[in-house]
PDB file of C-alpha atoms in Angstrom:
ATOM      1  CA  UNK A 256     100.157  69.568 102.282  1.00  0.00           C
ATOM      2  CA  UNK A 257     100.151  66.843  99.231  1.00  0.00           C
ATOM      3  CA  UNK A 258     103.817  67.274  97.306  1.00  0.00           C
ATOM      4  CA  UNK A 259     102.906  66.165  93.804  1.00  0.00           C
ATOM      5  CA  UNK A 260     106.098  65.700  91.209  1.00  0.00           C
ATOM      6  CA  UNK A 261     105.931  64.636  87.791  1.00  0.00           C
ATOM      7  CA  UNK A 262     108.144  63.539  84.868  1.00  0.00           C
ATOM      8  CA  UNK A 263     108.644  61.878  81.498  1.00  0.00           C
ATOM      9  CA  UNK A 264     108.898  64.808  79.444  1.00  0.00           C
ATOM     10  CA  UNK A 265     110.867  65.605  76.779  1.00  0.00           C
ATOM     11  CA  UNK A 266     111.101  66.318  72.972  1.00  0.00           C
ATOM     12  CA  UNK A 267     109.510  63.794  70.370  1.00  0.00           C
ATOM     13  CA  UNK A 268     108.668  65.008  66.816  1.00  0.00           C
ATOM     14  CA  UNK A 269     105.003  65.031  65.470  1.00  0.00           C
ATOM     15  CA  UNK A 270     103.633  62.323  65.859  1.00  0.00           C
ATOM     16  CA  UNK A 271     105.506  60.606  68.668  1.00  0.00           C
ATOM     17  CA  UNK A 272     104.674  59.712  71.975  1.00  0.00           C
ATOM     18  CA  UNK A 273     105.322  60.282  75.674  1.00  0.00           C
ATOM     19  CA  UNK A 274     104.097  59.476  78.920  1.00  0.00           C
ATOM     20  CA  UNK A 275     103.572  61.512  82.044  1.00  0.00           C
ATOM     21  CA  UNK A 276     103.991  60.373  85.131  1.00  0.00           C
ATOM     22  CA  UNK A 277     102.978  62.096  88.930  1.00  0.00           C
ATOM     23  CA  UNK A 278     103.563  60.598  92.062  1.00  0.00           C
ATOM     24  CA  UNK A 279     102.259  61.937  95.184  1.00  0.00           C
ATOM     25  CA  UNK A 280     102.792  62.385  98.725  1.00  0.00           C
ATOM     26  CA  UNK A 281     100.018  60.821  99.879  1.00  0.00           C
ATOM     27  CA  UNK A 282      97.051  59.030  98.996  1.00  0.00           C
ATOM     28  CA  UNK A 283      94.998  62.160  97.539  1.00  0.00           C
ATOM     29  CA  UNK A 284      94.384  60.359  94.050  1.00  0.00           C
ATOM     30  CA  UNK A 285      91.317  58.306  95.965  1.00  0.00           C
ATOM     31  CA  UNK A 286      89.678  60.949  97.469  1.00  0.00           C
ATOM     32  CA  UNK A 287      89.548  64.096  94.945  1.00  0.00           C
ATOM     33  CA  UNK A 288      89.861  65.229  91.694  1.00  0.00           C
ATOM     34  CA  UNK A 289      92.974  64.769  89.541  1.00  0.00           C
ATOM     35  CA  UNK A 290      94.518  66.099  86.126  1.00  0.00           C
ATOM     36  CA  UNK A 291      97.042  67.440  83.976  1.00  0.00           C
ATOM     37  CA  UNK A 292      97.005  70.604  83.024  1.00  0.00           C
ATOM     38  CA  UNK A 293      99.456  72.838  80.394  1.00  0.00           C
ATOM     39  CA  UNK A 294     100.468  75.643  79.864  1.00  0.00           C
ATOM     40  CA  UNK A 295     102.473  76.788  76.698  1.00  0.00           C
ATOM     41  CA  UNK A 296     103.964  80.206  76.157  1.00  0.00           C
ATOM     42  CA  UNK A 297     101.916  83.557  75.922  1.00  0.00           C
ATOM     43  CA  UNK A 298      99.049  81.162  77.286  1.00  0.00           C
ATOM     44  CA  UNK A 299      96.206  80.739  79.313  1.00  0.00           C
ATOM     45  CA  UNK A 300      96.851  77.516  81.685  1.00  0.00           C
ATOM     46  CA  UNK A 301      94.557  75.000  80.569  1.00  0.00           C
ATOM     47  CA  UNK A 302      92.881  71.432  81.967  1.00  0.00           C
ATOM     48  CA  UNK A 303      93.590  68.706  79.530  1.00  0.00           C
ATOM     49  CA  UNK A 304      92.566  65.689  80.993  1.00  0.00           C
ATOM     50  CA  UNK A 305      91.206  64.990  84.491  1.00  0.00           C
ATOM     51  CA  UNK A 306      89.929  61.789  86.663  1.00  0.00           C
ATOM     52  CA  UNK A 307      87.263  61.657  89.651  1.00  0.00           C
ATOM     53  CA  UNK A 308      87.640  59.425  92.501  1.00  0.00           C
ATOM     54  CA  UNK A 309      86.054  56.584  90.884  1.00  0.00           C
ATOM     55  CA  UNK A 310      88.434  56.507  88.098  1.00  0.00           C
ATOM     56  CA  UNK A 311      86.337  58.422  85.234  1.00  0.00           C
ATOM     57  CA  UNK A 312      88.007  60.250  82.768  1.00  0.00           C
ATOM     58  CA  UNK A 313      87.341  63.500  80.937  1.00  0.00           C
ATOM     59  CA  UNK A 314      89.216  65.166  78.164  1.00  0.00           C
ATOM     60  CA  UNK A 315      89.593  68.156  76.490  1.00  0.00           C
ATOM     61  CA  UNK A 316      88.527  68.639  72.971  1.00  0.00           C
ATOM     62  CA  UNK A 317      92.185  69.457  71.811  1.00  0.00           C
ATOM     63  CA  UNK A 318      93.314  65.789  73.333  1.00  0.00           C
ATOM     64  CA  UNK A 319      90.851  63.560  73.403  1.00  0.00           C
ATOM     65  CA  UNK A 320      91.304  60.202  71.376  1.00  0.00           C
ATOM     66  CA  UNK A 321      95.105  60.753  71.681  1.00  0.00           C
ATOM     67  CA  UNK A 322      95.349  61.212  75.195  1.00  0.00           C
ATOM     68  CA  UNK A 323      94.993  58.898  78.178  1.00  0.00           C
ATOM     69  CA  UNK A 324      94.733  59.382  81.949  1.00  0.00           C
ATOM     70  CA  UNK A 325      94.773  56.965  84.609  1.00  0.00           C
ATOM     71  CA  UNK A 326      95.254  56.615  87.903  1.00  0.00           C
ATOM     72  CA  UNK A 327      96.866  53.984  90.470  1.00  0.00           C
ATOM     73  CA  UNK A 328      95.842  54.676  94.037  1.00  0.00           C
ATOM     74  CA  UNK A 329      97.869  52.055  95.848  1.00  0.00           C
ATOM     75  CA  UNK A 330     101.265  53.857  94.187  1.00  0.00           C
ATOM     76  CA  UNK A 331      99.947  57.067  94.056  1.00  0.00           C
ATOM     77  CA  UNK A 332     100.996  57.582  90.462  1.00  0.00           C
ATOM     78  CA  UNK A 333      98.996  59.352  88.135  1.00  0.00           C
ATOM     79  CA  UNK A 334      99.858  58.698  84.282  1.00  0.00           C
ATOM     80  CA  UNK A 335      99.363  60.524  81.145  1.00  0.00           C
ATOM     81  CA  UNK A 336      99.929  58.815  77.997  1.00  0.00           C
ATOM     82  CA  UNK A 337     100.108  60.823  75.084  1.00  0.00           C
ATOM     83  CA  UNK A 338     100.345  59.560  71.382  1.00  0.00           C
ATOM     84  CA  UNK A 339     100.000  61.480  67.786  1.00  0.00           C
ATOM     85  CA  UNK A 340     101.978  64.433  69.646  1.00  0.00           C
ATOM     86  CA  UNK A 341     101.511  68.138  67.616  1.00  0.00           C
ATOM     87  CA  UNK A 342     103.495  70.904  67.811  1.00  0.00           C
ATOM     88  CA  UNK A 343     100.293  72.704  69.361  1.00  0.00           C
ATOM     89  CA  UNK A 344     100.818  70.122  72.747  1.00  0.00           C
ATOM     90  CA  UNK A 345     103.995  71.993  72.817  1.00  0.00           C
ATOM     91  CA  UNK A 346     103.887  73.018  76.900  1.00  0.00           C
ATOM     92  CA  UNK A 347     104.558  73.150  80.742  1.00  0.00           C
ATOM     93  CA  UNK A 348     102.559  69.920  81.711  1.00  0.00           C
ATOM     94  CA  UNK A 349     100.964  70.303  85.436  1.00  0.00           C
ATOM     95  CA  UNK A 350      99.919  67.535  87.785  1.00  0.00           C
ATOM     96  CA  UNK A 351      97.510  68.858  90.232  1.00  0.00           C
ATOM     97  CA  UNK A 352      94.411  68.452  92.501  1.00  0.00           C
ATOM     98  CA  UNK A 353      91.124  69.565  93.634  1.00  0.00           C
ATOM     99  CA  UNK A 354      90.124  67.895  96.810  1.00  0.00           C
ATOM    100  CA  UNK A 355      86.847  69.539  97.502  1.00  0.00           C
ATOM    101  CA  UNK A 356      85.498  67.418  94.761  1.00  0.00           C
ATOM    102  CA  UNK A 357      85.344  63.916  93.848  1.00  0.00           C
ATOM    103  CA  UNK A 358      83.182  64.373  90.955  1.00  0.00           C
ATOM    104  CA  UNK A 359      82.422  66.388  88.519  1.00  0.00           C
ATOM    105  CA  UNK A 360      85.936  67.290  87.414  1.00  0.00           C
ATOM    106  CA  UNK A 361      86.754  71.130  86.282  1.00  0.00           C
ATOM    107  CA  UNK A 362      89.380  71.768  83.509  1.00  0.00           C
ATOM    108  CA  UNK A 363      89.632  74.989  85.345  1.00  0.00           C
ATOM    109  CA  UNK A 364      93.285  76.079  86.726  1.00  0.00           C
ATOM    110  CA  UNK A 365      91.388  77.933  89.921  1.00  0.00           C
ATOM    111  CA  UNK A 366      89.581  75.336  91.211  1.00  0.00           C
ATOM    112  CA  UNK A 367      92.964  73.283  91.766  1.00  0.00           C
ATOM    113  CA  UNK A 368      95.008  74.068  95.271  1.00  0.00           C
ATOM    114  CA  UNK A 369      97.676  70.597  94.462  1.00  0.00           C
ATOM    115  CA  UNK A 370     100.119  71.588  92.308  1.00  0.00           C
ATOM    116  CA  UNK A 371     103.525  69.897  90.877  1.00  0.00           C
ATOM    117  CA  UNK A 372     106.700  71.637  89.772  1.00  0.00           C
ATOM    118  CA  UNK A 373     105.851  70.323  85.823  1.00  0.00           C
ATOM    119  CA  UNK A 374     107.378  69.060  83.210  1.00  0.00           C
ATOM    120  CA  UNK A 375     108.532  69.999  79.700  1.00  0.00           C
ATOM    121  CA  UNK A 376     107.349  68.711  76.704  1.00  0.00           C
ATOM    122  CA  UNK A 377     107.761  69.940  73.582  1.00  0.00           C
ATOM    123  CA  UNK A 378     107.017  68.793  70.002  1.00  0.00           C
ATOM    124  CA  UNK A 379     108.661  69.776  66.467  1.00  0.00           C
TER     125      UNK A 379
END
C-alpha cells in the first residue's frame, strides 16, 4: 500500500497562485498513472490534471493553460502549480493513482485505488 500526502494549500484571492505538492511512499509515480483531482462542495469529484509514466500531461478543460503538473520520480513528489486561481477552483484537492495504467490517463475518480488525505484550497 502507496501512502500519498499532499500540501500547499491555502486561501489566495482571484487571481493568485498556489502550488500543490504530493509525496509518496514509494516509487509509484514511474510506473502508473498520476493526478490531482477536486472536489468542491455539493460536487461530483473530478480529474483535473493527470501524468502517464513517461511524463505526459493532460488537463481538464476548466484548468488547462493555468494549470501545471509534473512529476519527479527520484523524490517521489508530484507538483501542481496553479496560477489565475477562480473562485470556481474553490475545493478538496486529491493526489492519487491508477497503477493498472501507464498510459492513457482517466480523469475518472473510479479508476484511481491511491489516494491522499487532500488539501484545502480555496479562492475569494
Amino acid at each position: 500500500h502507496v501512502q500519498l500526502v499532499e500540501s500547499g494549500g491555502g486561501s489566495v484571492e482571484a487571481g493568485g497562485s498556489l502550488r500543490l505538492s504530493c509525496v509518496a511512499s514509494g516509487s509509484i509515480y514511474s510506473g502508473a498513472c498520476v493526478g490531482w483531482l477536486r472536489q468542491a462542495p455539493g460536487k461530483e469529484r473530478e480529474g483535473v490534471a493527470a501524468i502517464d509514466s513517461d511524463g505526459l500531461a493532460s488537463y481538464a478543460d476548466s484548468v488547462k493553460g493555468r494549470f501545471t503538473i509534473s512529476k519527479d520520480n527520484a523524490k517521489h513528489t508530484l507538483t501542481l502549480e496553479m496560477n489565475d486561481l477562480k473562485p470556481d477552483d474553490t475545493a478538496m484537492y486529491y493526489c492519487a493513482a491508477d497503477r493498472r495504467r501507464q498510459r492513457d490517463c482517466s480523469f475518472s475518480k473510479y479508476e484511481y485505488v491511491d489516494w491522499g488525505l487532500a488539501t484545502q484550497v480555496t479562492v475569494s
